Coordinates of C-alpha atoms in Angstrom, one line a residue:
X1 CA -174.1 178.8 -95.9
X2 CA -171.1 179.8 -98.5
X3 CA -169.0 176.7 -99.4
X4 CA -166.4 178.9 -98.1
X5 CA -167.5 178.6 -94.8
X6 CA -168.6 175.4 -94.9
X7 CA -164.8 174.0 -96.2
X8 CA -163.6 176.2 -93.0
X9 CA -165.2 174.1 -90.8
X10 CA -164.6 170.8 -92.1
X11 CA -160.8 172.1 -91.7
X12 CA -160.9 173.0 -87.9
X13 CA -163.1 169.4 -87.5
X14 CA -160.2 167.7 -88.9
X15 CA -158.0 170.0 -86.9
X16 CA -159.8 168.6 -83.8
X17 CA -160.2 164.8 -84.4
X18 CA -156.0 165.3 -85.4
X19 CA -155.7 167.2 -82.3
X20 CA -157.7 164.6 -80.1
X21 CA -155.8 161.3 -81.7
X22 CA -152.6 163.4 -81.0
X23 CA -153.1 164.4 -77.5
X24 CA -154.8 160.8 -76.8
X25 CA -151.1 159.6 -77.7
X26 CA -149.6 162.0 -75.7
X27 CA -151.9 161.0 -72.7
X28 CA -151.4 157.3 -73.3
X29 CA -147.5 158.2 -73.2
X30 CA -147.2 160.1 -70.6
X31 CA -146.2 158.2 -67.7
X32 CA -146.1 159.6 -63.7
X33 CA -143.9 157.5 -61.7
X34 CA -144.0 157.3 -58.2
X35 CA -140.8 154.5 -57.9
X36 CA -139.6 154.2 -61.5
X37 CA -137.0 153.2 -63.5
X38 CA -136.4 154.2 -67.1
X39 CA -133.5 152.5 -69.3
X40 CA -133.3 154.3 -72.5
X41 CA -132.0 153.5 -75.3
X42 CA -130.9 150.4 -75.3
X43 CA -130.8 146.9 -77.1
X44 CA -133.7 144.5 -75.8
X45 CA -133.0 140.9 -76.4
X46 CA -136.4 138.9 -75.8
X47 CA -138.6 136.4 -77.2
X48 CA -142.4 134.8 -75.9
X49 CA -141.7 131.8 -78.3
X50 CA -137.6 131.4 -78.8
X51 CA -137.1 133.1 -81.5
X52 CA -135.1 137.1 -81.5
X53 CA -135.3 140.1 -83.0
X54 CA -133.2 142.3 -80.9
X55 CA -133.9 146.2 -81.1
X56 CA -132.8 149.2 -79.6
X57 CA -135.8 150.3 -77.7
X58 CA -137.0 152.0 -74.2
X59 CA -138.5 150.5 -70.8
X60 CA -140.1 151.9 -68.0
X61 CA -140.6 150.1 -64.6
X62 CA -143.1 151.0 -62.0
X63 CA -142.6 150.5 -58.8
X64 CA -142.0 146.4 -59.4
X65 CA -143.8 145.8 -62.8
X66 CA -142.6 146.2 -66.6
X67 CA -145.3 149.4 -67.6
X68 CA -143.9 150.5 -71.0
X69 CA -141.5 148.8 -73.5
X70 CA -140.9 150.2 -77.4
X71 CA -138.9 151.7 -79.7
X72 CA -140.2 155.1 -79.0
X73 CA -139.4 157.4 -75.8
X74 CA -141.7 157.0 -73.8
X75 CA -143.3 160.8 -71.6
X76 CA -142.5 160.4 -68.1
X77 CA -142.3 162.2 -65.1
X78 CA -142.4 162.1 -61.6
X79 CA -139.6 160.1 -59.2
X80 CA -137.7 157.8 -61.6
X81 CA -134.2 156.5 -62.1
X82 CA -132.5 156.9 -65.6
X83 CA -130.3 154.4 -67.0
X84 CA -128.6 155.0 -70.2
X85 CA -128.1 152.2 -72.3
X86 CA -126.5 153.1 -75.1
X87 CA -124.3 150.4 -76.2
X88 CA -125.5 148.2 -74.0
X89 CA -128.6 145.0 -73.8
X90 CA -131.2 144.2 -71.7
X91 CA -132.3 140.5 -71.2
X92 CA -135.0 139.4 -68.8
X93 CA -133.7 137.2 -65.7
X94 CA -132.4 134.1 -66.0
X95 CA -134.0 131.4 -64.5
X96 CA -132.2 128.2 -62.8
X97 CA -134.9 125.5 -62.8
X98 CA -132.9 123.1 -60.3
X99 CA -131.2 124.1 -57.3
X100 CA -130.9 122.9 -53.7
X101 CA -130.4 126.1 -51.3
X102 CA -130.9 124.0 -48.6
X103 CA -126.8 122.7 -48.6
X104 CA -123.4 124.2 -48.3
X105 CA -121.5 123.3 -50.6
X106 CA -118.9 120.7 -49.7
X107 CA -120.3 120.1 -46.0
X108 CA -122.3 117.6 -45.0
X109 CA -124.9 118.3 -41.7
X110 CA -122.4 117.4 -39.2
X111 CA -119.6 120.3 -41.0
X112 CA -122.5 122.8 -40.5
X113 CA -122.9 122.1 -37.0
X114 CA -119.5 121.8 -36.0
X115 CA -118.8 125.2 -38.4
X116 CA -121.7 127.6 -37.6
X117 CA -120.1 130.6 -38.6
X118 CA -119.4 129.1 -42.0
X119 CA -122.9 127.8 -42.6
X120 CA -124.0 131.7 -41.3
X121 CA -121.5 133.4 -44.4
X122 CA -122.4 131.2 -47.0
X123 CA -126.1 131.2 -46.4
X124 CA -126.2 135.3 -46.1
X125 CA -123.7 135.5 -49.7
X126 CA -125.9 132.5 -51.7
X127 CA -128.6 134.3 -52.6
X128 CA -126.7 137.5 -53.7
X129 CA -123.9 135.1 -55.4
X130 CA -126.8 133.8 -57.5
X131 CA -127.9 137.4 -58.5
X132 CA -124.5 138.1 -59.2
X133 CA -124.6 135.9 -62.1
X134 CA -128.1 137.3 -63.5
X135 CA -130.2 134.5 -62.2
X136 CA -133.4 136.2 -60.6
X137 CA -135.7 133.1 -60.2
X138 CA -134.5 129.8 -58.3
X139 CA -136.8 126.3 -58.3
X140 CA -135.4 123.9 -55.6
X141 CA -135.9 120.8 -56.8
X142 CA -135.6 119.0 -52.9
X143 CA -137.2 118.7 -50.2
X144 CA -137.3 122.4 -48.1
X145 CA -138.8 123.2 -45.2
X146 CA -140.9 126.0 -44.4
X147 CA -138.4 127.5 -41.8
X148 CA -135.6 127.3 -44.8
X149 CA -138.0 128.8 -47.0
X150 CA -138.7 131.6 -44.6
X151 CA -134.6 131.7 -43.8
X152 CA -134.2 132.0 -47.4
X153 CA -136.9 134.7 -47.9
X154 CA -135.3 136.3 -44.9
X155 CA -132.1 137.6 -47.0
X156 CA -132.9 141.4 -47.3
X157 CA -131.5 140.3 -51.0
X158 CA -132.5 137.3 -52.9
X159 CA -133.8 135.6 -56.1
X160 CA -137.8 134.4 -56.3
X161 CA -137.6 130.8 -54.7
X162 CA -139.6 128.3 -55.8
X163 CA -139.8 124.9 -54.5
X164 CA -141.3 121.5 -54.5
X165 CA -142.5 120.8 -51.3
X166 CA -140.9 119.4 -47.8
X167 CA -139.7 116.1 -49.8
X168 CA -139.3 114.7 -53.3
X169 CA -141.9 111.6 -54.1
X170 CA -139.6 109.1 -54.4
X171 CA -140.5 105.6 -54.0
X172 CA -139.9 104.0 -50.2
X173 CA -136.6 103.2 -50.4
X174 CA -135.9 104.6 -53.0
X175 CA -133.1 107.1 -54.2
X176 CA -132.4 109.7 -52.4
X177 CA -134.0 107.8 -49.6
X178 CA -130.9 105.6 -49.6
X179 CA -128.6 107.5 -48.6
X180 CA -130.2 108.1 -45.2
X181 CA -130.1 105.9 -41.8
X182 CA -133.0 103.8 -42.0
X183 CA -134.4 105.1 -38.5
X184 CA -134.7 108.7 -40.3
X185 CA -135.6 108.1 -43.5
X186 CA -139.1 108.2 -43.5
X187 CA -139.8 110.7 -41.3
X188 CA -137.0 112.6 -43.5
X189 CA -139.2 112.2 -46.9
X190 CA -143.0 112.7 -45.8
X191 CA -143.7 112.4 -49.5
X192 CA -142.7 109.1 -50.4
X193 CA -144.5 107.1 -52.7
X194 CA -145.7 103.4 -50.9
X195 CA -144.2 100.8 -52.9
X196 CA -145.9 97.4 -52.8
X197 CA -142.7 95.1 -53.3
X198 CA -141.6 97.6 -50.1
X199 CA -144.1 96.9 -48.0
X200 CA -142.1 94.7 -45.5
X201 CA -139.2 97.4 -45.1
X202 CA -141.7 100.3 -44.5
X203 CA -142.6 101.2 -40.5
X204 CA -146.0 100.2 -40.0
X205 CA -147.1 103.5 -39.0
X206 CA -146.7 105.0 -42.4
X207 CA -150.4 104.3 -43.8
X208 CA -150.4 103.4 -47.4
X209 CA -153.4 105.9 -47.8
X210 CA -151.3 108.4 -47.3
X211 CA -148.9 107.7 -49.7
X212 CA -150.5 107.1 -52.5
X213 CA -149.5 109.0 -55.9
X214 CA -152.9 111.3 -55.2
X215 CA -152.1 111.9 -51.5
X216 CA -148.1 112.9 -52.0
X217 CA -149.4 115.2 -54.5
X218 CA -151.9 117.1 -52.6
X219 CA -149.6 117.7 -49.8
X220 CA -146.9 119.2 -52.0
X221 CA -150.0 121.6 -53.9
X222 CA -150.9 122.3 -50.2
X223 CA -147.2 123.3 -49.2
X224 CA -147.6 126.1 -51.7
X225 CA -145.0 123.5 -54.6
X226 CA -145.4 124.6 -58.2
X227 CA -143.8 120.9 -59.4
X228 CA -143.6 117.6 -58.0
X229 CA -140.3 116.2 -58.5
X230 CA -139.8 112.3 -58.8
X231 CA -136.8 110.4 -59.3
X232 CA -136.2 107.2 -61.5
X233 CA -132.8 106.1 -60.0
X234 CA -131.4 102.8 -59.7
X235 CA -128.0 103.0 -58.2
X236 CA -124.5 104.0 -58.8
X237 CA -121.5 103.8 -57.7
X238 CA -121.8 100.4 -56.1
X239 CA -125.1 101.2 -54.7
X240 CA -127.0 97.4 -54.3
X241 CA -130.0 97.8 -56.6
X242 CA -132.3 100.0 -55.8
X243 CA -136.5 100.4 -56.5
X244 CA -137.7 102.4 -59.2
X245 CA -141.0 103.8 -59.3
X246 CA -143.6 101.4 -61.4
X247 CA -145.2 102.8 -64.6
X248 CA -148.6 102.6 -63.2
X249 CA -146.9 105.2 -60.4
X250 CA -145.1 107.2 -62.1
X251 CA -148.8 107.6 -64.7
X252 CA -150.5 108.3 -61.4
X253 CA -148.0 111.1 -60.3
X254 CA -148.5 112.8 -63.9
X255 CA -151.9 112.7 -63.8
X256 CA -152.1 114.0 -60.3
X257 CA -149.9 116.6 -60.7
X258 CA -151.6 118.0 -63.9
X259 CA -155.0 117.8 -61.8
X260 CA -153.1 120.0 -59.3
X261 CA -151.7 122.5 -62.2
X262 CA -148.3 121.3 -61.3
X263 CA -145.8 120.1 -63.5
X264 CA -144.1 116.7 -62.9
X265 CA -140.2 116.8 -63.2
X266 CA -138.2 113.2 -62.8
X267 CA -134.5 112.7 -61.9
X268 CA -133.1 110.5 -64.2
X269 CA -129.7 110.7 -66.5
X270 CA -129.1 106.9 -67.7
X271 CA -130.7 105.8 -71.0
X272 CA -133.0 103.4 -68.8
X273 CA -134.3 106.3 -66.7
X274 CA -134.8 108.2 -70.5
X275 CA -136.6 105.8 -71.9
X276 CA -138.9 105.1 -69.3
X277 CA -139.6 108.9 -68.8
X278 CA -140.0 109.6 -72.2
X279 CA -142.3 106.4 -72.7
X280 CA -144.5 107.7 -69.6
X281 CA -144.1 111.2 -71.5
X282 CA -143.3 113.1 -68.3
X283 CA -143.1 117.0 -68.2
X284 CA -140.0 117.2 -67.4
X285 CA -136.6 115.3 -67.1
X286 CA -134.5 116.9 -64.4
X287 CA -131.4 115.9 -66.4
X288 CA -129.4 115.1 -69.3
X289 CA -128.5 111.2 -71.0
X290 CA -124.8 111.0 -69.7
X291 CA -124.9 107.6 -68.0
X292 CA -125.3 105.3 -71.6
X293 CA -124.9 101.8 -69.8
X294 CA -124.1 99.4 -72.7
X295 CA -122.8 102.1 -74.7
X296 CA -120.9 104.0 -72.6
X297 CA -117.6 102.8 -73.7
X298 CA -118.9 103.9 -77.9
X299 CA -116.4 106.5 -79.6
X300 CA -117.6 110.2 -78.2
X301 CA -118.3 111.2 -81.6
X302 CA -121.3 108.3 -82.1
X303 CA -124.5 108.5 -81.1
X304 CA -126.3 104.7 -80.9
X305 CA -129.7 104.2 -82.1
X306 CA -131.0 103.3 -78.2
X307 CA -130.2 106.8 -77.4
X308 CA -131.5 108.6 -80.5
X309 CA -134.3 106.4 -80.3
X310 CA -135.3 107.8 -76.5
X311 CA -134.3 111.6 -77.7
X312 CA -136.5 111.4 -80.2
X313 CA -139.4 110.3 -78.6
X314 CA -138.3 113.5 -76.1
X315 CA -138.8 115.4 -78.9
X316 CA -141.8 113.8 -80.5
X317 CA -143.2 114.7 -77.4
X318 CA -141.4 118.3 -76.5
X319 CA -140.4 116.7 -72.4
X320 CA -138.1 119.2 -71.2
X321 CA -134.7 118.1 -71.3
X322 CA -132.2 119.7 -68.3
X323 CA -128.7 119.1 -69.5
X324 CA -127.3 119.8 -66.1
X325 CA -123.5 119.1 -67.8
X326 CA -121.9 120.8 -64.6
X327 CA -123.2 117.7 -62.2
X328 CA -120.5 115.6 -64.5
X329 CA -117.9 119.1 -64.4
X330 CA -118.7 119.7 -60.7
X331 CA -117.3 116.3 -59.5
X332 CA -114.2 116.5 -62.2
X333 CA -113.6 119.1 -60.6
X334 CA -112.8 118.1 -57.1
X335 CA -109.6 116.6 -58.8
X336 CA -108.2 119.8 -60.1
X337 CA -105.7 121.5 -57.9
X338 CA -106.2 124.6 -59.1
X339 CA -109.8 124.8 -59.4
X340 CA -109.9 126.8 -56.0
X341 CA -108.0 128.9 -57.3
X342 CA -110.3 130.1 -60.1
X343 CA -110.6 134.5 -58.9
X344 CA -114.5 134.0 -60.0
X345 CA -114.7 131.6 -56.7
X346 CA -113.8 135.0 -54.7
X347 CA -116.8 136.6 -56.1
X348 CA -119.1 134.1 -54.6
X349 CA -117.7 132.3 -51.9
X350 CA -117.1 133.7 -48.3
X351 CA -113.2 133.3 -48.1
X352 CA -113.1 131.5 -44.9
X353 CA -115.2 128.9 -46.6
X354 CA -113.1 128.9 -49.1
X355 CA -110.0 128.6 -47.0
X356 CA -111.6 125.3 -44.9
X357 CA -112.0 123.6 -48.8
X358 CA -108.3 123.4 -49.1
X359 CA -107.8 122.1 -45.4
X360 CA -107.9 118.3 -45.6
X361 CA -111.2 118.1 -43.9
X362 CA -112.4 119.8 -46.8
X363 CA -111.2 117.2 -49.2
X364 CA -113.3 114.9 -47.6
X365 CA -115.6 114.5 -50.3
X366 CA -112.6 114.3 -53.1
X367 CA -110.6 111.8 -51.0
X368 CA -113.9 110.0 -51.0
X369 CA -114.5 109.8 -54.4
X370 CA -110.8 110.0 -56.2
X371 CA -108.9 108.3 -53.2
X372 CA -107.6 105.7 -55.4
X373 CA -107.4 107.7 -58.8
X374 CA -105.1 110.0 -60.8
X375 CA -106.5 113.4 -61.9
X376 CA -105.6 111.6 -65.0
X377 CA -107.8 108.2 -64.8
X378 CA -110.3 110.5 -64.1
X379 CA -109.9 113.1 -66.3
X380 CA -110.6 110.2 -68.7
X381 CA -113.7 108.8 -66.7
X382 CA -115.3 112.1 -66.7
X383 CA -114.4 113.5 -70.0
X384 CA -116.3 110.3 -71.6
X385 CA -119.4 110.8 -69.5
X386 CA -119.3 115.0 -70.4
X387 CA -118.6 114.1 -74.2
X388 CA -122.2 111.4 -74.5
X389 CA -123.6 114.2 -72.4
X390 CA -123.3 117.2 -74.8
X391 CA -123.3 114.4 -77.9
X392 CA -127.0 114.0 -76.7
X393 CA -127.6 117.7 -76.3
X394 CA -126.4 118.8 -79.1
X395 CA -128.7 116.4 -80.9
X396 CA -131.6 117.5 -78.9
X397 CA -130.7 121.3 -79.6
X398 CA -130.3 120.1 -83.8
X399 CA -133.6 118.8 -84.1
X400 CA -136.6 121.3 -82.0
X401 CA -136.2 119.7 -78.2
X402 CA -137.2 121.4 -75.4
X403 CA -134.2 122.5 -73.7
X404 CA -134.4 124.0 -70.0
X405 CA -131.4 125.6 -68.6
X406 CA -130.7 123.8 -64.4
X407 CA -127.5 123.1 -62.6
X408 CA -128.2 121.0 -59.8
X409 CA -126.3 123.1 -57.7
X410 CA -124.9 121.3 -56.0
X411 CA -125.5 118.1 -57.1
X412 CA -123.7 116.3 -54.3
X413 CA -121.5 117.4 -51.4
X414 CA -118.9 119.1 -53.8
X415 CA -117.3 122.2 -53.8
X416 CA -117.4 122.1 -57.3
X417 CA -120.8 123.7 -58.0
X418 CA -121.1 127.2 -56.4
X419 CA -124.1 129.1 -56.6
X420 CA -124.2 131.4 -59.8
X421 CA -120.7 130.5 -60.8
X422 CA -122.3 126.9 -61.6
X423 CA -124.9 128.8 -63.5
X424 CA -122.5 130.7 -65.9
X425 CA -120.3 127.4 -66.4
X426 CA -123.2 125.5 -67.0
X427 CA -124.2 127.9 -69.9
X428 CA -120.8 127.7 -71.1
X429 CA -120.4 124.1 -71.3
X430 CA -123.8 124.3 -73.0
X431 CA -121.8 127.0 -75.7
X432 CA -119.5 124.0 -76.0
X433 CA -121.3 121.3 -77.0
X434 CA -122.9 123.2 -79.7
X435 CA -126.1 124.6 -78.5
X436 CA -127.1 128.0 -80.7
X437 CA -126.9 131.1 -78.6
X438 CA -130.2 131.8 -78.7
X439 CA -131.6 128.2 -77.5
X440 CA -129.3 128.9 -75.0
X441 CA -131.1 132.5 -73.9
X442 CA -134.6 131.2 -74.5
X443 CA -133.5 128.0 -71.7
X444 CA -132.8 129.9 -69.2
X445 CA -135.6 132.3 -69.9
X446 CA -139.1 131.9 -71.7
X447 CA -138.6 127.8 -72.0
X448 CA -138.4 127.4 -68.3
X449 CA -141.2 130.6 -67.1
X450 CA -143.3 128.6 -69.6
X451 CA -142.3 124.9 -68.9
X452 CA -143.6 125.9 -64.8
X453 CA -146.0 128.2 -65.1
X454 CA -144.2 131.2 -64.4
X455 CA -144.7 133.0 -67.7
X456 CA -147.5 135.3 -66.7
X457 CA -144.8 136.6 -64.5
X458 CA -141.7 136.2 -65.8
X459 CA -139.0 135.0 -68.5
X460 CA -139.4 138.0 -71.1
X461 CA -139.5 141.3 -71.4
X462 CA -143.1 142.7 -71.6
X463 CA -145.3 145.1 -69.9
X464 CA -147.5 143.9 -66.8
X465 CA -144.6 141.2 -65.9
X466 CA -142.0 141.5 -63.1
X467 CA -139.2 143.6 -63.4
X468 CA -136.3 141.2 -63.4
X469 CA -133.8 141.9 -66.0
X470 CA -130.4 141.8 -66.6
X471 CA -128.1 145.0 -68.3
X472 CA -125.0 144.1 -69.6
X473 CA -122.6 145.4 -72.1
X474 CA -122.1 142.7 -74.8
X475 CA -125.0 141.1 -76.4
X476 CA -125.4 137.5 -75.3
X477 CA -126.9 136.2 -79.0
X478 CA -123.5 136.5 -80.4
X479 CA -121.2 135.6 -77.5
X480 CA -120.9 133.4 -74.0
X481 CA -119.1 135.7 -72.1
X482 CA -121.6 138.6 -72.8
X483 CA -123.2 136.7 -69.1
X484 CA -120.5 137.6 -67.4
X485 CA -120.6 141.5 -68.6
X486 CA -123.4 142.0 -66.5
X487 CA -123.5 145.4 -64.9
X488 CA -127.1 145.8 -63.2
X489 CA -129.7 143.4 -62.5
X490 CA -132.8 144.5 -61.8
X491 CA -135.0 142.8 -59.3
X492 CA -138.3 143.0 -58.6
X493 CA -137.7 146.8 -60.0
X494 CA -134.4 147.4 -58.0
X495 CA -131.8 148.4 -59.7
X496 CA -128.5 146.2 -58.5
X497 CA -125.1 147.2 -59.0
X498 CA -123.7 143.6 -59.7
X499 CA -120.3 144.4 -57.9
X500 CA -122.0 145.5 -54.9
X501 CA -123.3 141.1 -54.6
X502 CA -119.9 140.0 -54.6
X503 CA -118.4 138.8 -51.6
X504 CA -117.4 141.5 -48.5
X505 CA -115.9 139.3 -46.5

């Protein structure tokens, strides 16, 4: 054979292998959608460990899951819907890792049974008012039932809900047992912890077998909980002193829960609580070190070695650390006059609910709290609780903590934390004390999917995960309002037109 020839066809077997790798591309491109989405051309903001390198790139969702994500434009056909997003960025869903979407806001249960129709509005707008403000997966850190579950999950609209079982494991007596009539309060938390130094105030038909550390736990795994939430609380407010969970309890819960695959999350915001929790090394602390006790009257600029002392072993120790600065903000708040006046409350409150807050059975909870007050005196009160509040997250944020992004909404009977609108405020009071733009993103995203579990799922932008994002038209690593830009959210591979979640009514 000529060398001619045989140069010839080592050409057209190159041709073919170039051919083959080419149209093995092509193939591995081409994508035939049956319920897709495609956003082209737009900036995608997210991160699997914190840190960004935004880019302008292209996604494709498939019916509910992420199935292609690059910088290059992807081959599709079939039935799809096109998004431009020139100009624009994409974030993945934020995530709000302590709510309670079992209240109304500013009612307690006798308001929702003497106002029905109000209980009716809010609970149909809640979900969607959370949406509105990007947030696509909820934790309810309370006790839930499985009817409000399925009432929540009802809502032909709504974020993922996770929860933590029927009750919290608090300790008999315990906070938030306190606060409710002693004839109900057992049956009311089925997952209380027996308490030894309790025993005579607990009903002899509670067993102590089943309230063990090990037993509470297995009943929240069984109720389908991914967390176990614990409290370490011992009064406020004039409360008499209450009991705290033991360290050989609260070891017992940790261990328990991690034998479960559940994550162990403890109330707690006083530098006793902190250093406790951070000594037991808990997963998580369900909120930030406001309440300073000795120290709380120290300059707001000075932070005193006690507290470093317990961030740091936070830190050492990477316990997630929940700020939660609207819980202080949200009760201010109830002594602002013009607070309900704020247009962003019409976007997420039903307006006859809003209304019955300025009526003076609405105040109820304000003339409870500031009866004997100025807006002044507690102005002052609360702006020296906020500023050792975001004095110790800023610290936290300086020096590699774990911060999670939850609002406690609400954290008490206010009006002052509305679902979503709490959410934005909380990230920017978070902007405010200092916190980098990005830890900020990365809380309310990858820290918190990875912190419970949820990663494999959600909290960033890849393909194979859930198809909860957020489009919005300024670019959230360079400013706070870019969260309330928000145009579409996409859930579950829905597209959303954010205006069409605000209130109707």
């Amino acid at each position: 054979m000529s060398s001619i020839k045989i140069l010839s066809m080592k050409k057209i077997i190159l041709l073919t292998i170039i051919f083959q790798l080419f149209s093995c591309k092509d193939t591995q491109d081409r994508l035939n959608l049956a319920q897709g989405v495609y956003i082209s051309n737009i900036t995608i903001i997210s991160s699997e460990d914190g840190n960004y390198s935004p880019y302008i790139g292209h996604l494709v969702v498939e019916k509910d899951k992420i199935v292609y994500v690059d910088k290059n434009e992807p081959s599709i056909s079939g039935k799809f819907e096109k998004i431009d997003g020139t100009g624009k960025f994409l974030v993945p869903g934020l995530i709000d890792s302590h709510v309670h979407a079992t209240e109304v806001q500013g009612m307690l249960p006798h308001h929702m049974e003497k106002y029905p129709e109000l209980t009716e509005e809010f609970n149909k707008q809640m979900p969607r008012s959370y949406l509105y403000h990007g947030f696509t997966t909820l934790i309810n850190l309370g006790g839930i039932s499985e009817e409000q579950i399925a009432s929540f999950n009802a809502q032909p609209i709504k974020p993922d809900l996770f929860h933590t079982g029927r009750s919290g494991a608090s300790v008999a007596n315990g906070y938030p047992m306190n606060f409710a009539p002693e004839q109900f309060r057992f049956e009311g938390t089925p997952n209380f912890v027996y308490l030894e130094s309790e025993a005579d105030n607990i009903p002899d038909k509670f067993e102590p077998s089943n309230h063990t550390p090990k037993a509470v736990v297995s009943r929240i795994k069984n109720s389908g909980g991914i967390a176990v939430k614990s409290y370490y609380e011992s009064g406020f407010r004039g409360m008499p002193k209450l009991p705290v969970p033991t360290k050989s309890i609260m070891n017992d819960l940790l261990n328990e829960a991690h034998l479960n695959e559940l994550v162990l999350t403890v109330h707690g915001n006083s530098l006793e609580a902190h250093s406790f929790l951070a000594d037991v090394g808990v997963d998580v602390i369900a909120h930030g070190l406001w309440n300073w006790g000795k120290y709380k009257d120290v300059p707001k600029d000075s932070l005193p070695t006690e507290i470093r002392n317990a961030l740091d072993l936070q830190i050492q120790k990477q316990i997630g650390y929940t700020p939660t600065l609207t819980v202080i903000a949200g009760e201010e708040a109830l002594a602002d006059d013009t607070f309900l006046s704020n247009p962003e409350l019409n976007k997420v409150v039903p307006k006859k609910l809003l209304e019955w807050y300025r009526t003076e059975e609405g105040q109820w909870f304000a003339n409870d709290l500031f009866g004997d007050y100025s807006a002044e005196e507690v102005n002052t009160i609360y702006g020296n609780i906020q500023a050792h509040a975001k004095l110790a997250l800023k610290y936290l944020s300086d020096n590699g903590g774990l911060i999670l992004f939850g609002t406690d909404t609400p954290s008490a009977p206010t009006y002052g934390n509305q679902p979503g609108h709490n959410g934005f405020w909380e990230l920017k009071l978070m902007d405010e004390a200092g916190v980098p733009l990005d830890q900020i993103l990365a809380s309310a995203t990858i820290n918190n999917a990875k912190t419970f579990k949820l990663d494999s799922d959600v909290g960033s932008i890849k393909v194979g995960k859930k198809a909860n994002l957020i489009l919005m038209t300024k670019n959230p690593l360079k400013e706070i309002e870019a969260y309330n830009t928000i145009e579409n959210i996409v859930l579950g591979g829905k597209v959303l037109i954010r205006e069409n979640l605000s209130v109707k009514y």
